[in-house]
CSV table of C-alpha atoms and ligand atoms in Angstrom, one decimal:
chain,number,residue,atom,x,y,z
X,84,MET,CA,0.2,0.1,-0.3
X,85,THR,CA,1.2,3.8,-0.3
X,86,ILE,CA,0.8,6.2,2.2
X,87,LEU,CA,-1.6,8.9,1.1
X,88,SER,CA,-1.8,11.3,4.2
X,89,VAL,CA,-0.8,10.8,7.7
X,90,ARG,CA,-3.1,13.5,10.7
X,91,LEU,CA,-3.0,13.9,14.0
X,92,HIS,CA,-5.5,15.2,15.9
X,93,LEU,CA,-4.1,15.7,19.7
X,94,VAL,CA,-7.3,15.0,22.0
X,95,GLU,CA,-8.9,15.9,25.4
X,96,LEU,CA,-11.1,14.2,26.8
X,97,PRO,CA,-13.3,14.2,30.1
X,98,LEU,CA,-13.0,11.3,32.2
X,99,VAL,CA,-16.6,10.7,33.7
X,100,ARG,CA,-14.4,10.7,37.4
X,101,PRO,CA,-11.4,11.2,38.0
X,102,PHE,CA,-8.6,8.6,37.5
X,103,ARG,CA,-6.1,8.1,40.4
X,104,THR,CA,-3.2,5.3,40.1
X,105,SER,CA,0.4,5.1,42.5
X,106,PHE,CA,1.8,8.1,39.7
X,107,GLY,CA,-0.9,10.2,39.3
X,108,THR,CA,-4.4,11.3,38.4
X,109,SER,CA,-6.2,12.2,35.8
X,110,THR,CA,-9.2,14.4,35.2
X,111,THR,CA,-9.2,13.5,31.5
X,112,ARG,CA,-7.3,11.6,28.8
X,113,GLN,CA,-5.2,13.3,26.4
X,114,LEU,CA,-4.2,10.9,23.4
X,115,LEU,CA,-3.1,11.3,20.1
X,116,VAL,CA,-5.8,10.1,17.1
X,117,LEU,CA,-4.0,9.1,14.0
X,118,ARG,CA,-5.4,9.1,10.3
X,119,LEU,CA,-3.8,7.3,7.5
X,120,GLU,CA,-5.0,7.2,4.2
X,121,THR,CA,-4.0,4.8,1.2
X,122,GLU,CA,-5.0,4.5,-1.8
X,123,THR,CA,-7.4,2.0,-0.9
X,124,GLY,CA,-8.5,3.6,2.0
X,125,VAL,CA,-8.6,4.8,5.3
X,126,GLY,CA,-7.1,3.8,8.9
X,127,TRP,CA,-7.2,4.8,12.2
X,128,ALA,CA,-5.6,4.2,15.3
X,129,GLU,CA,-4.9,5.9,18.8
X,130,CYS,CA,-1.8,6.1,20.9
X,131,ALA,CA,-2.0,5.7,24.4
X,132,ALA,CA,1.1,7.8,25.6
X,133,ASP,CA,0.1,10.1,28.4
X,134,PRO,CA,1.3,14.2,29.1
X,135,GLU,CA,3.6,12.9,31.5
X,136,PRO,CA,6.1,9.7,31.8
X,137,LEU,CA,5.2,8.2,34.4
X,138,TYR,CA,3.6,5.3,33.8
X,139,SER,CA,6.0,4.7,30.8
X,140,ALA,CA,8.9,6.5,29.3
X,141,GLU,CA,6.8,7.5,27.0
X,142,PHE,CA,4.9,10.6,26.4
X,143,LEU,CA,2.6,12.3,24.1
X,144,THR,CA,4.9,15.3,23.1
X,145,GLY,CA,7.6,12.9,22.5
X,146,ALA,CA,5.4,10.6,21.2
X,147,SER,CA,4.4,12.7,18.0
X,148,LEU,CA,8.0,14.1,17.6
X,149,VAL,CA,9.2,10.4,16.9
X,150,LEU,CA,6.4,10.2,14.8
X,151,ARG,CA,7.0,13.1,12.6
X,152,ASP,CA,10.8,12.5,12.7
X,153,HIS,CA,11.5,9.2,13.5
X,154,LEU,CA,8.8,6.5,12.2
X,155,LEU,CA,7.1,7.8,9.8
X,156,PRO,CA,10.2,8.7,7.5
X,157,ARG,CA,11.2,5.2,7.8
X,158,LEU,CA,7.5,3.9,7.3
X,159,LEU,CA,7.2,6.3,3.8
X,160,ALA,CA,10.7,5.1,2.6
X,161,TRP,CA,9.2,1.2,2.8
X,162,PRO,CA,8.6,-0.6,-0.4
X,163,ASP,CA,5.6,-2.3,-0.7
X,164,LEU,CA,4.2,-1.9,2.4
X,165,ASP,CA,2.0,-3.2,4.8
X,166,ALA,CA,0.9,-4.3,8.4
X,167,ALA,CA,3.3,-7.4,9.0
X,168,HIS,CA,6.3,-5.2,7.9
X,169,VAL,CA,5.6,-2.0,10.0
X,170,GLY,CA,7.8,-3.4,12.8
X,171,THR,CA,10.2,-4.2,10.8
X,172,ALA,CA,10.1,-0.8,9.4
X,173,LEU,CA,10.8,0.8,12.6
X,174,ALA,CA,12.5,-2.0,14.2
X,175,ALA,CA,15.7,0.6,13.9
X,176,VAL,CA,14.0,3.2,16.3
X,177,THR,CA,15.1,2.5,19.5
X,178,GLY,CA,11.8,1.9,22.3
X,179,HIS,CA,8.6,4.1,21.5
X,180,PRO,CA,6.8,1.1,21.7
X,181,MET,CA,3.6,3.5,22.2
X,182,ALA,CA,4.7,5.5,19.2
X,183,LYS,CA,5.1,2.1,16.6
X,184,HIS,CA,2.2,0.8,18.4
X,185,VAL,CA,-0.3,3.8,16.6
X,186,LEU,CA,1.7,3.3,13.2
X,187,GLU,CA,1.2,-0.1,13.3
X,188,THR,CA,-2.4,-0.3,14.0
X,189,ALA,CA,-3.4,2.7,11.8
X,190,VAL,CA,-2.0,0.3,9.2
X,191,LEU,CA,-3.0,-2.8,9.9
X,192,ASP,CA,-7.1,-1.1,10.4
X,193,ALA,CA,-6.3,0.2,7.1
X,194,GLU,CA,-5.1,-3.1,5.4
X,195,CYS,CA,-8.2,-4.8,6.9
X,196,ARG,CA,-10.9,-2.5,5.9
X,197,ALA,CA,-9.6,-2.9,2.5
X,198,GLN,CA,-9.9,-6.3,2.8
X,199,GLY,CA,-13.3,-6.6,4.2
X,200,GLN,CA,-11.3,-8.5,7.5
X,201,SER,CA,-12.3,-7.7,10.9
X,202,PHE,CA,-9.6,-7.5,13.9
X,203,GLY,CA,-10.9,-10.6,15.4
X,204,GLU,CA,-10.9,-12.5,11.6
X,205,ARG,CA,-6.9,-11.4,11.7
X,206,LEU,CA,-5.7,-12.1,14.9
X,207,GLY,CA,-7.5,-14.6,15.7
X,208,ALA,CA,-9.9,-14.2,17.9
X,209,THR,CA,-12.2,-17.4,18.6
X,210,ARG,CA,-15.1,-15.7,21.1
X,211,THR,CA,-17.6,-12.7,19.9
X,212,HIS,CA,-18.2,-11.7,23.1
X,213,VAL,CA,-16.2,-10.3,25.8
X,214,PRO,CA,-16.4,-10.9,29.7
X,215,ALA,CA,-16.1,-7.5,31.0
X,216,GLY,CA,-14.0,-6.5,34.2
X,217,VAL,CA,-13.3,-2.8,35.3
X,218,SER,CA,-10.0,-1.0,37.0
X,219,VAL,CA,-11.2,1.3,40.0
X,220,GLY,CA,-8.6,3.7,41.3
X,221,ILE,CA,-7.7,5.2,44.3
X,222,ALA,CA,-10.8,6.4,45.8
X,223,ASP,CA,-10.8,9.6,48.3
X,224,ASP,CA,-11.9,7.3,51.2
X,225,LEU,CA,-13.3,3.9,51.6
X,226,PRO,CA,-17.0,4.9,51.6
X,227,ALA,CA,-16.7,6.8,48.2
X,228,LEU,CA,-14.5,3.3,47.2
X,229,LEU,CA,-17.4,1.2,48.4
X,230,THR,CA,-19.7,3.4,46.1
X,231,GLU,CA,-17.9,3.3,43.3
X,232,VAL,CA,-17.2,-0.8,42.9
X,233,GLU,CA,-21.2,-1.2,44.1
X,234,GLY,CA,-22.0,0.8,40.8
X,235,TYR,CA,-19.9,-1.3,38.7
X,236,LEU,CA,-20.9,-4.9,40.4
X,237,ALA,CA,-25.0,-3.5,39.5
X,238,ALA,CA,-23.9,-2.4,36.2
X,239,GLY,CA,-22.7,-6.3,35.4
X,240,TYR,CA,-18.9,-6.1,35.4
X,241,GLN,CA,-17.9,-9.4,36.2
X,242,ARG,CA,-13.9,-9.0,38.1
X,243,ILE,CA,-12.9,-5.3,40.4
X,244,LYS,CA,-9.5,-4.4,39.6
X,245,LEU,CA,-8.6,-1.8,43.1
X,246,LYS,CA,-5.7,0.5,42.1
X,247,ILE,CA,-3.5,0.2,45.5
X,248,GLU,CA,-0.4,1.7,46.8
X,249,PRO,CA,1.6,2.3,50.1
X,250,GLY,CA,-0.9,3.2,52.4
X,251,TRP,CA,-3.9,2.3,50.6
X,252,ASP,CA,-3.5,-1.5,50.2
X,253,LEU,CA,-5.1,-4.2,52.7
X,254,ALA,CA,-7.7,-2.0,54.2
X,255,PRO,CA,-9.5,-1.0,50.6
X,256,VAL,CA,-9.1,-5.0,50.0
X,257,ALA,CA,-10.5,-5.6,53.2
X,258,ALA,CA,-13.3,-3.3,52.9
X,259,VAL,CA,-14.1,-4.4,49.9
X,260,CYS,CA,-14.2,-8.3,50.6
X,261,ARG,CA,-16.4,-7.7,53.2
X,262,ALA,CA,-18.6,-5.8,51.6
X,263,PHE,CA,-19.2,-7.9,48.3
X,264,GLY,CA,-18.0,-11.6,49.1
X,265,ASP,CA,-16.7,-13.2,46.9
X,266,VAL,CA,-16.6,-10.8,44.4
X,267,PRO,CA,-13.5,-11.5,41.5
X,268,LEU,CA,-11.0,-9.3,42.8
X,269,GLN,CA,-7.2,-8.0,41.9
X,270,VAL,CA,-4.9,-5.6,42.6
X,271,ASP,CA,-3.0,-3.1,40.6
X,272,ALA,CA,0.4,-1.3,42.0
X,273,ASN,CA,1.3,0.2,38.8
X,274,ALA,CA,5.1,-0.5,40.2
X,275,ALA,CA,4.4,1.5,43.6
X,276,TYR,CA,6.2,-0.8,45.8
X,277,THR,CA,9.9,-2.0,47.0
X,278,ALA,CA,12.1,-5.4,47.9
X,279,GLY,CA,10.7,-3.8,51.6
X,280,ASP,CA,7.0,-4.3,51.2
X,281,LEU,CA,7.8,-8.3,50.5
X,282,ALA,CA,6.5,-9.0,53.9
X,283,HIS,CA,3.8,-6.6,53.6
X,284,LEU,CA,2.4,-7.3,50.9
X,285,ALA,CA,2.0,-10.8,51.6
X,286,ARG,CA,-0.6,-10.0,54.1
X,287,LEU,CA,-2.6,-9.8,50.6
X,288,ASP,CA,-2.8,-13.8,50.6
X,289,ASP,CA,-5.5,-13.6,53.3
X,290,PHE,CA,-8.2,-12.5,50.8
X,291,ALA,CA,-7.7,-15.2,47.9
X,292,LEU,CA,-7.2,-12.1,44.9
X,293,LEU,CA,-6.8,-13.6,41.3
X,294,LEU,CA,-3.3,-11.7,41.0
X,295,VAL,CA,-1.5,-8.8,41.9
X,296,GLU,CA,-0.2,-7.0,39.1
X,297,GLN,CA,3.1,-4.9,39.0
X,298,PRO,CA,4.1,-4.5,42.8
X,299,PHE,CA,7.2,-3.4,42.0
X,300,GLY,CA,9.9,-1.6,39.5
X,301,GLU,CA,9.8,-2.2,35.5
X,302,ASP,CA,13.4,-3.6,35.8
X,303,ASP,CA,12.5,-5.4,39.2
X,304,LEU,CA,12.3,-8.9,37.7
X,305,VAL,CA,14.4,-10.3,40.5
X,306,THR,CA,11.9,-9.1,43.4
X,307,HIS,CA,8.8,-9.9,41.2
X,308,ALA,CA,10.5,-13.7,40.8
X,309,ARG,CA,10.7,-13.3,45.1
X,310,ALA,CA,7.3,-12.9,45.3
X,311,ALA,CA,6.4,-14.8,43.4
X,312,ASP,CA,8.3,-17.8,45.3
X,313,LEU,CA,6.7,-16.5,48.4
X,314,TRP,CA,3.1,-15.6,47.7
X,315,SER,CA,0.3,-17.1,47.6
X,316,THR,CA,-1.1,-14.6,44.9
X,317,PRO,CA,-0.1,-15.1,41.5
X,318,VAL,CA,2.0,-12.4,40.6
X,319,CYS,CA,1.0,-10.4,37.3
X,320,LEU,CA,3.1,-8.5,34.9
X,321,ASP,CA,2.8,-5.3,33.3
X,322,GLU,CA,5.0,-2.8,33.0
X,323,SER,CA,8.4,-5.3,32.9
X,324,ILE,CA,6.6,-6.5,29.7
X,325,GLY,CA,7.4,-4.6,26.6
X,326,SER,CA,8.0,-7.7,24.1
X,327,THR,CA,8.1,-11.8,23.5
X,328,HIS,CA,11.9,-11.3,24.8
X,329,ASP,CA,11.0,-9.8,27.9
X,330,LEU,CA,8.6,-12.5,28.8
X,331,GLN,CA,10.8,-14.7,27.7
X,332,THR,CA,13.2,-13.4,30.6
X,333,ALA,CA,10.3,-13.3,32.9
X,334,LEU,CA,9.5,-17.2,33.1
X,335,ALA,CA,13.0,-18.2,33.0
X,336,LEU,CA,13.2,-16.0,36.1
X,337,GLY,CA,9.7,-17.6,37.3
X,338,ALA,CA,8.8,-13.6,37.4
X,339,CYS,CA,4.9,-14.0,36.5
X,340,GLN,CA,2.9,-16.2,36.5
X,341,VAL,CA,0.3,-14.5,34.8
X,342,VAL,CA,0.7,-11.4,31.8
X,343,ASN,CA,-1.4,-7.8,31.5
X,344,VAL,CA,-1.5,-8.0,27.8
X,345,LYS,CA,-1.5,-4.1,26.5
X,346,PRO,CA,-1.5,-3.7,22.6
X,347,SER,CA,0.1,-0.1,23.1
X,348,ARG,CA,2.6,-1.0,25.6
X,349,VAL,CA,4.0,-4.1,23.3
X,350,GLY,CA,4.1,-1.9,20.2
X,351,GLY,CA,1.2,-3.3,18.7
X,352,TYR,CA,-1.4,-6.1,18.2
X,353,LEU,CA,1.2,-8.1,16.2
X,354,GLU,CA,3.0,-8.5,19.2
X,355,ALA,CA,0.7,-8.8,21.1
X,356,VAL,CA,-0.4,-12.3,20.0
X,357,ARG,CA,3.2,-13.4,20.0
X,358,ILE,CA,3.1,-12.7,23.3
X,359,HIS,CA,-0.5,-14.7,23.7
X,360,ASP,CA,1.3,-17.5,21.7
X,361,LEU,CA,4.5,-17.5,23.6
X,362,ALA,CA,2.2,-17.3,26.9
X,363,VAL,CA,-0.2,-20.2,25.9
X,364,ALA,CA,3.2,-22.5,25.5
X,365,HIS,CA,4.0,-22.1,28.5
X,366,GLY,CA,0.7,-22.6,29.9
X,367,VAL,CA,0.9,-19.3,31.3
X,368,PRO,CA,-2.9,-17.4,31.3
X,369,VAL,CA,-3.1,-13.9,30.1
X,370,TRP,CA,-5.5,-10.6,29.8
X,371,CYS,CA,-6.4,-7.7,27.8
X,372,GLY,CA,-4.9,-4.9,29.8
X,373,GLY,CA,-5.4,-1.1,28.6
X,374,MET,CA,-4.8,2.5,28.8
X,375,LEU,CA,-8.6,3.9,29.2
X,376,GLU,CA,-8.4,4.0,25.4
X,377,THR,CA,-11.3,5.3,23.2
X,378,GLY,CA,-13.7,2.9,21.1
X,379,ILE,CA,-11.1,3.6,18.7
X,380,GLY,CA,-8.7,1.3,20.6
X,381,ARG,CA,-11.0,-0.6,22.8
X,382,SER,CA,-12.3,-2.1,19.7
X,383,ALA,CA,-9.3,-3.5,18.8
X,384,ASN,CA,-8.5,-4.8,22.4
X,385,LEU,CA,-12.0,-6.6,22.3
X,386,ALA,CA,-11.1,-8.4,19.4
X,387,LEU,CA,-7.4,-9.0,21.4
X,388,ALA,CA,-8.9,-10.4,24.2
X,389,ALA,CA,-11.2,-12.5,22.1
X,390,LEU,CA,-8.1,-14.8,21.4
X,391,PRO,CA,-8.4,-18.3,23.1
X,392,GLY,CA,-5.4,-17.4,25.6
X,393,PHE,CA,-7.5,-14.8,27.1
X,394,THR,CA,-8.7,-16.8,29.6
X,395,LEU,CA,-8.9,-14.3,32.5
X,396,VAL,CA,-11.6,-10.9,32.4
X,397,GLY,CA,-9.4,-7.7,31.4
X,398,ASP,CA,-9.5,-4.3,31.6
X,399,VAL,CA,-11.7,-3.6,28.8
X,400,SER,CA,-14.5,-1.9,30.4
X,401,ALA,CA,-17.8,0.1,28.1
X,402,SER,CA,-18.1,3.6,27.0
X,403,ARG,CA,-19.3,4.8,29.5
X,404,ARG,CA,-17.2,3.7,32.4
X,405,TYR,CA,-14.4,6.2,30.9
X,406,TYR,CA,-16.7,8.7,29.1
X,407,ARG,CA,-20.3,10.6,28.2
X,408,GLN,CA,-18.9,10.9,24.5
X,409,ASP,CA,-16.9,8.3,23.2
X,410,LEU,CA,-14.8,8.9,19.4
X,411,THR,CA,-17.0,5.9,18.4
X,412,GLU,CA,-20.5,4.3,18.5
X,413,GLU,CA,-20.7,3.2,22.0
X,414,LEU,CA,-19.4,-0.1,23.0
X,415,VAL,CA,-21.4,-0.9,25.7
X,416,LEU,CA,-22.1,-4.3,29.0
X,417,ARG,CA,-25.0,-6.1,27.9
X,418,ASP,CA,-24.6,-9.3,30.8
X,419,GLY,CA,-21.6,-8.3,31.4
X,420,GLN,CA,-20.2,-8.7,27.8
X,421,ILE,CA,-19.1,-6.4,25.5
X,422,ALA,CA,-19.2,-8.0,22.1
X,423,VAL,CA,-16.6,-7.9,19.5
X,424,PRO,CA,-17.0,-5.7,16.8
X,425,THR,CA,-17.5,-8.0,13.4
X,426,GLY,CA,-17.4,-4.7,10.8
X,427,ALA,CA,-14.0,-4.8,9.0
X,428,GLY,CA,-11.0,-3.4,10.3
X,429,THR,CA,-11.8,-2.7,14.0
X,430,GLY,CA,-15.4,-2.6,13.0
X,431,LEU,CA,-16.3,0.8,14.5
X,432,GLU,CA,-16.5,4.3,12.9
X,433,VAL,CA,-14.8,7.4,14.3
X,434,ASP,CA,-17.3,10.4,14.8
X,435,GLU,CA,-15.3,12.8,12.8
X,436,THR,CA,-17.5,15.6,14.0
X,437,VAL,CA,-17.0,15.2,17.7
X,438,LEU,CA,-13.3,14.1,16.9
X,439,ALA,CA,-12.6,17.4,15.5
X,440,ASP,CA,-14.7,19.3,18.6
X,441,LEU,CA,-12.4,17.7,20.9
X,442,SER,CA,-9.3,17.8,19.1
X,443,THR,CA,-6.9,20.6,20.5
X,444,SER,CA,-4.5,20.5,17.7
X,445,VAL,CA,-4.5,18.6,14.2
X,446,VAL,CA,-1.3,18.0,12.1
X,447,GLU,CA,-1.0,16.9,8.7
X,448,LEU,CA,2.4,15.1,8.8
X,449,VAL,CA,2.0,13.7,5.7
X,450,GLY,CA,-0.1,14.8,2.6
X,451,ALA,CA,-1.9,18.5,2.1
X,452,PRO,CA,-3.6,19.8,4.8
X,453,ALA,CA,-7.6,19.1,3.9
F,108,OSB,O1,-1.7,-0.2,34.6
F,108,OSB,O2,-3.2,-0.7,33.8
F,108,OSB,C1,-2.3,0.1,34.2
F,108,OSB,C2,-4.8,2.8,32.8
F,108,OSB,C3,-3.8,3.6,32.7
F,108,OSB,C4,-2.6,3.6,32.7
F,108,OSB,C5,-2.4,2.4,33.3
F,108,OSB,C6,-3.3,1.7,33.9
F,108,OSB,C7,-4.3,2.0,33.2
F,108,OSB,C8,-5.8,1.0,33.9
F,108,OSB,C9,-7.2,0.7,33.4
F,108,OSB,O3,-5.7,0.0,34.8
F,108,OSB,C10,-7.4,0.1,32.3
F,108,OSB,C11,-8.4,0.9,31.3
F,108,OSB,O4,-9.4,0.8,31.7
F,108,OSB,O5,-8.3,0.7,30.2
F,109,MG,MG1,-1.3,-2.4,35.2
C-alpha cells in the first residue's frame, strides 16, 4: 500500500470521574489519534501515551516528535508496505512502543478495512463476546470506594481491579471483600513498592485475590520472582513486559504467573498476539489490559481479548465507564460482556464531528492539509 496522508489529532476527553493511580491523577484523557489514508482507504489508531512519562518512559509530546521525525520517514521509505512489515520498517528506532503501536495499528486497520476483514478474524479471535472487568482508581476514602464498586457490580462487571499504593492496599481490599463477599478481585500497584514491602504485601494472601499486578519496578524482575516464590497470590506483570523477549526473560526467572497483555505497551497487536502465543505455550494465562482507550483503541482490544489464551477477565470496559461521549459509537456492557465488533478493521466508525470538537490541535504529517 502507499501512504497518501497522515493526520495527527491531539485530543482531550473529559473522564466521567477522575482516575487516580500510584503515579498520578487524571481528570481528562489526553491522547493522539492518527488518521492514515492509503490508495485503498483509511485506517485509524490511537496512541496511549500520557502527557507525562509516569506510567512508562513515553509521553505525548515525545510520541508525536518521534512519529514525525523518526518513525514516519522510515515507514514512507519502506517499499510495498503492509501491516506485517511495519515492525521491521521501524525496528531501527529503539524503544517508543506506543508510538510504533499507533502506526502499525493504523496500517493494520487500513489493510483490514480494504480487505473486508475484521480485527478479530485477522488476529485469531475465537469468541464473539468478551467478559468485562473494570479497573477502579484510588478513592478519597473507603465509603467512596465501596459506592463506586457497588455501581460497577450493579452494571454487571464480572471482575474488579483495585489500584493500590503504600497506605491504600490492605484496607481497601478488606473493605471490598467484606462488603461484596467473593467478588472476583485483583489489585494493581503500578510499580509503587520495593523489596522492603515483600512481607507487608504477603498479607494480601489472606484475601484469595486473582492476582497482584506489577507490585515492583518495571526493571525489577528479581523482586517479582521472589514475590512469586513467597506469596500464594499469583504475580502478574504489566509494565515489565514490553515484548515477547521480555516475557521469555520473566518466565525464565519465574517472575510472573500471569501476564497483562497491553497492545500499546508492546508496540502493537501483532506483538501482542506473539506474546499471547508464547504465554499459551508455557501454560501462562493472560488478560487484556487497557490505557483508558477511546472506542478506537478499545474496539481493537476487544478483538485481541477474544483470542483463546485470554482466559482471565480483562480491563476492557464499556464506553460509559470512561467517557460521556466516545469518539466512536458506544461500546456497551450487556450481561457482563461486550460484543467483539464484526465489521471490517476495528469495526467501529470514528465520529469525525466529535473528534474535531475535542481536538486541541490537528497536524498534517504527510500530504496536503485538508
Ligand atoms: O496499569 O493497567 C494499568 C490505565 C492507565 C494506565 C495504566 C493502567 C490503567 C488501568 C485502566 O488500569 C485500564 C483501562 O480501563 O483501560
Ligand atoms: Mg497495570
